């Protein structure tokens, strides 16, 4: 059988010590697809990564939701109900829906920037995560968001506890303390959300937020059962701020490390309305360099840097044969460094995403939000949040890393690519500086 090559000195032991280093070495030494262990393959470059993500029938996503349906006498939602719930959510998350609500997102990103303590080294991710949670929960639940935000924060904590690295991979049926904690927090969130759903339905005021879209009867299906609405919302609630928070850490670090790029973002952001609530999708579209910087950071540091897929049937991948039941690890981190797709792939160059004369006509593959049938539902919302947060921060501050030999953060790779403990210092930028840089 024509199997992908094994990486010399690779394997799970080396992988657990340095995931990013082994991933880079595998791509450099073995090429498009390589074998980590027997039956575990890594799609390392752009073409096989895209192929796996788009060929969902051959490479399905593992059915392991972080928040599985709660056990109830009425039973879990059926696959058909879950599919209709997904379609209903997407009505509120597609790009046009996000564009219509930019005026709600912008004030909260501005408030986050305003709350940054100046003149001191601050661990910034907790502040950013709270701000993005407020934005995400408000986007989903509008006026009911304040009551639901504490429960959403506990859901995030339950996820953090559950995915913490452990020496033991317990079978899913074992009720470990972390799983029991998750179930309690999921039940508490559901119990808080249930009266909101019933009140909206009984009053007929369904709302224009994502929850309102889920409560609207479909012309083909009718109204979603209550349990299908409730059971599919914990995961998307956490997702609206968890992954963007990881991304925000890398973006803010880039503003500190590339001051000329930060100056260009600040000059662009100076043209935003003085009242953030007056910000529209046209203003967001005008932040072209800011969006390019966000995309470039996400290219170099994709928050979901490794995606897992199962092989449904024996098939071909990049000219190799992979057996049914195998695992394929899709690696956007190395795919984004494929020199066939991106010139100078290790260089930070936001201009590559612009239509400038000096930039390539084809900027290259971009998998930070996935692609294919299981691409990120909230990609448009995440880009809006991150772009406005970047603009509002650079508009107000110069950022810098703490002086000294110690790094200002640690790189975490277990669940996603994150800047754990990131500390930065903000210094006020004068209005003239931001406008005329």
Short mmCIF file of C-alpha atoms in Angstrom, two decimals:
data_model
loop_
_atom_site.label_atom_id
_atom_site.label_comp_id
_atom_site.label_asym_id
_atom_site.label_seq_id
_atom_site.Cartn_x
_atom_site.Cartn_y
_atom_site.Cartn_z
CA UNK A 1 0.00 0.00 0.00
CA UNK A 2 1.25 3.48 -0.88
CA UNK A 3 1.33 5.00 2.61
CA UNK A 4 2.44 8.52 3.55
CA UNK A 5 6.02 8.69 4.88
CA UNK A 6 6.80 8.62 8.58
CA UNK A 7 8.74 11.49 10.12
CA UNK A 8 12.07 10.24 11.48
CA UNK A 9 12.20 10.92 15.20
CA UNK A 10 8.54 11.87 15.17
CA UNK A 11 5.74 10.03 16.92
CA UNK A 12 3.51 10.96 19.82
CA UNK A 13 6.34 11.44 22.32
CA UNK A 14 8.05 14.12 20.20
CA UNK A 15 4.66 15.55 19.24
CA UNK A 16 3.60 16.02 22.86
CA UNK A 17 6.83 17.91 23.63
CA UNK A 18 6.74 20.32 20.69
CA UNK A 19 3.65 20.16 18.49
CA UNK A 20 4.45 23.20 16.37
CA UNK A 21 8.08 22.18 15.85
CA UNK A 22 7.20 18.64 14.82
CA UNK A 23 4.44 19.92 12.53
CA UNK A 24 6.89 22.24 10.77
CA UNK A 25 9.50 19.52 10.48
CA UNK A 26 6.96 17.05 9.09
CA UNK A 27 5.88 19.51 6.39
CA UNK A 28 9.49 20.38 5.50
CA UNK A 29 10.87 16.82 5.45
CA UNK A 30 7.87 14.73 4.36
CA UNK A 31 5.81 17.07 2.21
CA UNK A 32 2.06 17.16 1.68
CA UNK A 33 0.97 14.32 3.97
CA UNK A 34 2.98 12.43 6.58
CA UNK A 35 2.38 9.76 9.17
CA UNK A 36 2.63 10.60 12.86
CA UNK A 37 1.82 7.09 14.10
CA UNK A 38 0.17 4.09 12.55
CA UNK A 39 -3.25 5.22 11.35
CA UNK A 40 -2.65 8.89 12.22
CA UNK A 41 -1.80 11.17 9.31
CA UNK A 42 -1.07 14.88 9.10
CA UNK A 43 -2.26 16.93 6.11
CA UNK A 44 0.49 19.51 6.10
CA UNK A 45 0.18 21.68 3.01
CA UNK A 46 -2.56 23.71 1.42
CA UNK A 47 -3.93 21.34 -1.22
CA UNK A 48 -4.47 18.23 0.99
CA UNK A 49 -5.78 20.37 3.86
CA UNK A 50 -8.43 21.91 1.62
CA UNK A 51 -9.24 18.52 0.12
CA UNK A 52 -9.88 16.92 3.51
CA UNK A 53 -12.06 19.78 4.74
CA UNK A 54 -14.13 19.91 1.56
CA UNK A 55 -14.54 16.14 1.16
CA UNK A 56 -16.77 15.74 4.20
CA UNK A 57 -18.17 12.38 3.05
CA UNK A 58 -14.70 10.84 2.92
CA UNK A 59 -13.34 12.75 5.93
CA UNK A 60 -16.24 13.45 8.32
CA UNK A 61 -15.87 15.53 11.42
CA UNK A 62 -15.71 13.38 14.55
CA UNK A 63 -19.12 13.38 16.33
CA UNK A 64 -17.83 14.63 19.66
CA UNK A 65 -19.60 17.87 20.61
CA UNK A 66 -18.14 19.65 23.59
CA UNK A 67 -21.66 20.20 24.91
CA UNK A 68 -23.58 17.00 24.05
CA UNK A 69 -27.37 17.03 24.42
CA UNK A 70 -28.52 16.79 28.02
CA UNK A 71 -30.35 13.61 28.99
CA UNK A 72 -34.07 14.30 29.17
CA UNK A 73 -37.24 12.25 29.12
CA UNK A 74 -38.22 13.95 25.86
CA UNK A 75 -35.02 12.70 24.22
CA UNK A 76 -32.24 14.47 22.36
CA UNK A 77 -32.95 16.42 19.18
CA UNK A 78 -32.95 14.29 16.05
CA UNK A 79 -30.28 14.79 13.35
CA UNK A 80 -32.96 16.46 11.21
CA UNK A 81 -33.85 18.89 14.03
CA UNK A 82 -30.20 19.70 14.60
CA UNK A 83 -29.75 20.39 10.87
CA UNK A 84 -32.73 22.78 10.90
CA UNK A 85 -31.36 24.45 14.04
CA UNK A 86 -28.04 24.99 12.26
CA UNK A 87 -29.79 26.50 9.25
CA UNK A 88 -31.79 28.81 11.53
CA UNK A 89 -28.64 29.96 13.35
CA UNK A 90 -26.95 30.72 10.07
CA UNK A 91 -29.72 33.14 9.12
CA UNK A 92 -28.47 35.31 11.96
CA UNK A 93 -24.73 34.67 11.45
CA UNK A 94 -24.29 35.12 7.72
CA UNK A 95 -22.28 38.12 6.53
CA UNK A 96 -25.33 40.23 5.60
CA UNK A 97 -26.85 39.76 9.07
CA UNK A 98 -23.59 40.74 10.78
CA UNK A 99 -23.24 43.81 8.54
CA UNK A 100 -26.67 45.01 9.61
CA UNK A 101 -25.62 44.98 13.28
CA UNK A 102 -22.20 46.62 13.14
CA UNK A 103 -23.60 49.58 15.10
CA UNK A 104 -24.21 47.22 18.05
CA UNK A 105 -20.77 45.60 17.90
CA UNK A 106 -18.62 48.73 17.54
CA UNK A 107 -19.53 50.45 20.87
CA UNK A 108 -18.52 47.37 22.84
CA UNK A 109 -15.14 47.11 21.10
CA UNK A 110 -14.59 50.81 21.82
CA UNK A 111 -15.51 50.27 25.46
CA UNK A 112 -13.00 47.43 25.71
CA UNK A 113 -10.25 49.70 24.42
CA UNK A 114 -11.29 52.50 26.78
CA UNK A 115 -11.01 50.19 29.79
CA UNK A 116 -7.38 49.23 29.17
CA UNK A 117 -5.26 50.56 32.10
CA UNK A 118 -2.46 52.73 30.71
CA UNK A 119 1.15 52.98 31.76
CA UNK A 120 1.37 49.51 33.31
CA UNK A 121 1.96 45.95 32.17
CA UNK A 122 -1.42 44.24 32.07
CA UNK A 123 -2.44 40.64 31.45
CA UNK A 124 -4.79 41.55 28.68
CA UNK A 125 -6.61 38.38 27.64
CA UNK A 126 -9.07 38.25 30.56
CA UNK A 127 -10.19 41.81 29.78
CA UNK A 128 -10.48 41.07 26.07
CA UNK A 129 -12.29 37.78 26.66
CA UNK A 130 -14.89 39.48 28.85
CA UNK A 131 -15.47 42.18 26.23
CA UNK A 132 -15.80 39.67 23.41
CA UNK A 133 -18.15 37.57 25.55
CA UNK A 134 -20.37 40.62 26.01
CA UNK A 135 -20.38 41.19 22.25
CA UNK A 136 -21.01 37.56 21.36
CA UNK A 137 -23.74 36.95 23.93
CA UNK A 138 -25.46 40.23 23.00
CA UNK A 139 -25.31 39.30 19.33
CA UNK A 140 -27.04 36.00 20.08
CA UNK A 141 -29.59 37.17 22.67
CA UNK A 142 -29.88 41.01 22.50
CA UNK A 143 -31.74 42.45 25.50
CA UNK A 144 -31.62 39.10 27.31
CA UNK A 145 -27.81 39.02 27.15
CA UNK A 146 -27.08 40.59 30.58
CA UNK A 147 -29.01 37.84 32.36
CA UNK A 148 -27.33 35.10 30.30
CA UNK A 149 -23.74 36.41 30.32
CA UNK A 150 -22.79 34.94 33.75
CA UNK A 151 -23.99 31.52 32.63
CA UNK A 152 -22.04 31.85 29.37
CA UNK A 153 -18.91 32.67 31.38
CA UNK A 154 -19.39 29.51 33.41
CA UNK A 155 -19.81 27.51 30.20
CA UNK A 156 -16.43 28.84 29.07
CA UNK A 157 -14.88 27.85 32.39
CA UNK A 158 -16.37 24.36 32.03
CA UNK A 159 -14.77 24.06 28.60
CA UNK A 160 -11.40 25.19 29.93
CA UNK A 161 -11.52 22.59 32.69
CA UNK A 162 -12.65 19.85 30.31
CA UNK A 163 -9.94 20.36 27.66
CA UNK A 164 -7.09 20.83 30.12
CA UNK A 165 -4.22 18.45 29.26
CA UNK A 166 -4.34 15.21 31.23
CA UNK A 167 -2.24 12.08 31.47
CA UNK A 168 -5.32 9.93 30.98
CA UNK A 169 -7.79 9.83 28.09
CA UNK A 170 -10.90 8.69 29.93
CA UNK A 171 -13.68 7.00 27.91
CA UNK A 172 -16.53 9.41 27.22
CA UNK A 173 -18.99 7.44 29.33
CA UNK A 174 -16.98 7.92 32.55
CA UNK A 175 -18.43 10.84 34.59
CA UNK A 176 -15.17 12.54 35.52
CA UNK A 177 -15.33 15.65 37.77
CA UNK A 178 -14.69 17.87 34.74
CA UNK A 179 -17.56 16.28 32.82
CA UNK A 180 -19.91 16.55 35.76
CA UNK A 181 -18.99 20.23 36.11
CA UNK A 182 -19.69 20.75 32.40
CA UNK A 183 -23.09 19.08 32.71
CA UNK A 184 -24.02 21.27 35.68
CA UNK A 185 -23.04 24.47 33.87
CA UNK A 186 -24.78 23.39 30.67
CA UNK A 187 -27.95 22.62 32.63
CA UNK A 188 -27.75 25.98 34.41
CA UNK A 189 -27.38 27.83 31.08
CA UNK A 190 -30.29 25.87 29.60
CA UNK A 191 -32.48 26.55 32.64
CA UNK A 192 -31.74 30.28 32.32
CA UNK A 193 -32.46 30.27 28.59
CA UNK A 194 -35.69 28.23 28.68
CA UNK A 195 -37.93 31.00 30.16
CA UNK A 196 -36.49 33.45 27.60
CA UNK A 197 -37.55 31.13 24.77
CA UNK A 198 -41.02 30.62 26.24
CA UNK A 199 -41.55 34.33 26.92
CA UNK A 200 -40.59 35.29 23.38
CA UNK A 201 -42.82 32.65 21.85
CA UNK A 202 -45.81 33.43 24.02
CA UNK A 203 -45.53 37.19 23.40
CA UNK A 204 -44.89 36.84 19.69
CA UNK A 205 -41.90 39.20 19.99
CA UNK A 206 -39.27 36.76 18.76
CA UNK A 207 -36.49 39.32 18.31
CA UNK A 208 -34.07 40.08 15.49
CA UNK A 209 -31.08 38.37 17.07
CA UNK A 210 -29.83 34.83 16.45
CA UNK A 211 -32.23 33.37 19.00
CA UNK A 212 -35.08 35.16 17.24
CA UNK A 213 -34.03 33.60 13.94
CA UNK A 214 -34.12 30.16 15.55
CA UNK A 215 -37.62 30.79 16.93
CA UNK A 216 -39.06 31.82 13.56
CA UNK A 217 -41.00 28.97 11.95
CA UNK A 218 -39.50 27.64 8.74
CA UNK A 219 -41.79 27.62 5.73
CA UNK A 220 -40.81 24.00 5.09
CA UNK A 221 -40.32 22.68 8.63
CA UNK A 222 -42.40 24.83 10.96
CA UNK A 223 -41.19 25.86 14.44
CA UNK A 224 -38.19 24.15 15.98
CA UNK A 225 -38.92 22.06 19.09
CA UNK A 226 -37.84 23.83 22.27
CA UNK A 227 -35.19 21.22 23.07
CA UNK A 228 -33.60 21.58 19.63
CA UNK A 229 -33.23 25.32 20.26
CA UNK A 230 -31.84 24.89 23.75
CA UNK A 231 -29.45 22.01 23.08
CA UNK A 232 -27.71 23.62 20.11
CA UNK A 233 -26.95 27.00 21.73
CA UNK A 234 -24.32 26.29 24.45
CA UNK A 235 -21.61 25.44 21.93
CA UNK A 236 -22.18 28.42 19.65
CA UNK A 237 -22.44 30.74 22.67
CA UNK A 238 -18.94 29.83 23.85
CA UNK A 239 -17.60 29.82 20.29
CA UNK A 240 -18.59 33.46 19.74
CA UNK A 241 -15.87 34.60 22.13
CA UNK A 242 -13.50 31.70 22.86
CA UNK A 243 -11.69 31.42 19.52
CA UNK A 244 -11.79 35.21 18.86
CA UNK A 245 -10.14 35.72 22.26
CA UNK A 246 -7.24 33.48 21.24
CA UNK A 247 -6.96 35.39 17.97
CA UNK A 248 -7.08 38.75 19.75
CA UNK A 249 -4.00 37.85 21.78
CA UNK A 250 -1.93 37.35 18.63
CA UNK A 251 -3.36 40.50 17.01
CA UNK A 252 -2.57 42.74 19.98
CA UNK A 253 0.91 41.24 20.15
CA UNK A 254 1.36 42.11 16.47
CA UNK A 255 0.36 45.74 17.16
CA UNK A 256 3.11 45.83 19.79
CA UNK A 257 5.76 44.17 17.62
CA UNK A 258 5.06 45.99 14.36
CA UNK A 259 4.60 49.67 15.29
CA UNK A 260 4.56 50.88 11.67
CA UNK A 261 1.66 48.54 10.92
CA UNK A 262 -0.06 49.72 14.11
CA UNK A 263 0.40 53.33 13.00
CA UNK A 264 -1.25 52.55 9.68
CA UNK A 265 -4.18 50.91 11.46
CA UNK A 266 -4.48 53.95 13.75
CA UNK A 267 -4.59 56.35 10.79
CA UNK A 268 -7.31 54.26 9.17
CA UNK A 269 -9.28 54.02 12.43
CA UNK A 270 -9.13 57.79 12.94
CA UNK A 271 -11.72 58.12 10.19
CA UNK A 272 -14.31 56.08 12.09
CA UNK A 273 -17.28 57.98 13.57
CA UNK A 274 -16.64 59.67 16.91
CA UNK A 275 -19.76 57.93 18.19
CA UNK A 276 -19.06 54.19 17.81
CA UNK A 277 -22.81 53.47 17.65
CA UNK A 278 -22.86 55.33 14.32
CA UNK A 279 -20.44 52.81 12.80
CA UNK A 280 -21.88 50.99 9.79
CA UNK A 281 -20.80 48.16 7.53
CA UNK A 282 -19.47 50.80 5.11
CA UNK A 283 -17.09 52.03 7.82
CA UNK A 284 -16.02 48.45 8.50
CA UNK A 285 -15.38 47.90 4.79
CA UNK A 286 -13.21 51.02 4.74
CA UNK A 287 -10.81 49.44 7.27
CA UNK A 288 -9.04 47.58 4.49
CA UNK A 289 -5.55 47.58 5.97
CA UNK A 290 -6.89 46.67 9.41
CA UNK A 291 -8.71 43.70 7.94
CA UNK A 292 -5.56 42.72 6.06
CA UNK A 293 -3.56 42.84 9.30
CA UNK A 294 -6.14 40.65 11.07
CA UNK A 295 -6.05 38.12 8.24
CA UNK A 296 -2.26 38.08 8.22
CA UNK A 297 -2.10 37.44 11.95
CA UNK A 298 -4.68 34.66 11.57
CA UNK A 299 -2.62 33.22 8.72
CA UNK A 300 0.53 33.04 10.83
CA UNK A 301 -1.22 32.08 14.08
CA UNK A 302 -4.52 30.31 13.30
CA UNK A 303 -6.31 29.92 16.66
CA UNK A 304 -7.64 26.52 15.55
CA UNK A 305 -4.29 25.39 14.21
CA UNK A 306 -5.12 21.67 14.06
CA UNK A 307 -8.43 20.08 13.00
CA UNK A 308 -9.29 16.40 13.40
CA UNK A 309 -11.12 14.32 10.81
CA UNK A 310 -11.87 10.59 10.55
CA UNK A 311 -11.47 8.55 7.37
CA UNK A 312 -14.88 7.09 6.50
CA UNK A 313 -13.67 4.74 3.76
CA UNK A 314 -10.42 3.77 2.14
CA UNK A 315 -9.50 6.63 -0.14
CA UNK A 316 -6.71 8.60 -1.76
CA UNK A 317 -5.17 11.76 -0.33
CA UNK A 318 -2.39 13.59 -2.16
CA UNK A 319 -1.56 10.38 -4.03
CA UNK A 320 -1.39 8.25 -0.89
CA UNK A 321 -3.80 5.58 0.32
CA UNK A 322 -5.41 6.11 3.73
CA UNK A 323 -7.51 3.39 5.35
CA UNK A 324 -10.99 3.67 6.81
CA UNK A 325 -10.95 4.35 10.53
CA UNK A 326 -7.72 6.34 10.36
CA UNK A 327 -7.37 9.86 11.69
CA UNK A 328 -6.25 12.83 9.61
CA UNK A 329 -4.95 15.91 11.40
CA UNK A 330 -5.48 18.95 9.18
CA UNK A 331 -2.83 21.58 9.97
CA UNK A 332 -3.71 25.14 8.89
CA UNK A 333 -0.55 26.30 10.72
CA UNK A 334 1.73 24.62 8.16
CA UNK A 335 -0.69 25.00 5.24
CA UNK A 336 -0.48 28.77 5.71
CA UNK A 337 3.31 28.49 5.42
CA UNK A 338 3.16 26.66 2.10
CA UNK A 339 5.49 28.67 -0.17
CA UNK A 340 3.49 27.53 -3.20
CA UNK A 341 0.54 29.53 -1.84
CA UNK A 342 2.21 32.45 -0.02
CA UNK A 343 5.40 34.23 -1.02
CA UNK A 344 7.78 34.72 1.92
CA UNK A 345 5.39 32.63 4.04
CA UNK A 346 7.10 33.25 7.38
CA UNK A 347 7.11 37.02 6.96
CA UNK A 348 4.47 39.28 8.50
CA UNK A 349 3.13 41.15 5.48
CA UNK A 350 -0.47 42.38 5.77
CA UNK A 351 -0.10 43.95 2.32
CA UNK A 352 -0.36 40.50 0.76
CA UNK A 353 -4.13 40.65 1.41
CA UNK A 354 -4.58 44.02 -0.30
CA UNK A 355 -5.14 44.75 -3.96
CA UNK A 356 -1.94 46.82 -4.20
CA UNK A 357 0.16 46.55 -7.30
CA UNK A 358 3.00 44.96 -5.36
CA UNK A 359 0.88 42.22 -3.80
CA UNK A 360 0.29 38.89 -5.53
CA UNK A 361 -2.95 38.51 -7.43
CA UNK A 362 -3.74 35.30 -5.53
CA UNK A 363 -3.06 35.76 -1.80
CA UNK A 364 -3.21 32.05 -1.07
CA UNK A 365 -5.17 29.55 0.94
CA UNK A 366 -6.73 30.76 4.19
CA UNK A 367 -8.04 28.12 6.60
CA UNK A 368 -8.24 29.97 9.92
CA UNK A 369 -12.03 29.58 9.83
CA UNK A 370 -11.90 26.19 8.15
CA UNK A 371 -13.67 25.61 4.86
CA UNK A 372 -16.22 23.26 3.36
CA UNK A 373 -19.36 21.96 5.08
CA UNK A 374 -17.94 22.39 8.57
CA UNK A 375 -16.44 25.85 8.17
CA UNK A 376 -16.82 28.21 11.11
CA UNK A 377 -20.41 29.44 11.50
CA UNK A 378 -19.31 32.67 13.11
CA UNK A 379 -16.55 33.68 10.68
CA UNK A 380 -18.23 36.95 9.64
CA UNK A 381 -18.98 37.88 13.25
CA UNK A 382 -15.45 37.04 14.37
CA UNK A 383 -13.87 39.14 11.61
CA UNK A 384 -16.10 42.09 12.47
CA UNK A 385 -15.32 41.84 16.18
CA UNK A 386 -11.57 41.45 15.66
CA UNK A 387 -11.31 44.18 13.02
CA UNK A 388 -13.15 46.75 15.14
CA UNK A 389 -11.28 45.77 18.31
CA UNK A 390 -7.96 46.14 16.45
CA UNK A 391 -8.95 49.52 15.02
CA UNK A 392 -10.28 50.94 18.29
CA UNK A 393 -7.20 49.78 20.22
CA UNK A 394 -4.65 51.14 17.74
CA UNK A 395 -6.64 54.37 17.49
CA UNK A 396 -6.11 55.00 21.20
CA UNK A 397 -2.79 53.39 22.15
CA UNK A 398 0.75 52.47 21.33
CA UNK A 399 1.26 48.93 22.62
CA UNK A 400 4.54 47.45 23.83
CA UNK A 401 5.79 44.28 25.45
CA UNK A 402 7.27 44.42 28.98
CA UNK A 403 11.02 45.05 28.99
CA UNK A 404 13.38 42.31 30.09
CA UNK A 405 14.56 38.89 28.98
CA UNK A 406 11.45 36.99 30.05
CA UNK A 407 8.80 36.40 27.36
CA UNK A 408 5.53 38.26 27.80
CA UNK A 409 3.47 35.10 27.19
CA UNK A 410 3.62 31.33 26.77
CA UNK A 411 2.48 29.56 23.61
CA UNK A 412 -0.28 27.01 24.24
CA UNK A 413 -1.03 24.43 21.54
CA UNK A 414 -3.10 21.73 23.23
CA UNK A 415 -6.62 22.91 22.35
CA UNK A 416 -5.80 25.93 20.20
CA UNK A 417 -2.94 28.31 19.49
CA UNK A 418 -2.95 30.90 22.27
CA UNK A 419 -0.76 33.49 24.01
CA UNK A 420 -1.25 32.36 27.60
CA UNK A 421 -0.54 35.05 30.19
CA UNK A 422 0.12 37.73 27.56
CA UNK A 423 1.15 41.01 29.18
CA UNK A 424 1.24 44.29 27.25
CA UNK A 425 1.53 47.97 28.09
CA UNK A 426 -0.68 50.65 26.55
CA UNK A 427 0.47 54.26 26.13
CA UNK A 428 -2.02 56.87 24.99
CA UNK A 429 -1.67 57.91 21.37
CA UNK A 430 -2.38 61.55 20.62
CA UNK A 431 -5.24 62.31 18.23
CA UNK A 432 -2.83 64.01 15.83
CA UNK A 433 -0.61 60.93 15.77
CA UNK A 434 -3.45 58.58 14.95
CA UNK A 435 -4.80 60.83 12.21
CA UNK A 436 -1.54 61.77 10.46
CA UNK A 437 0.71 58.74 10.89
#
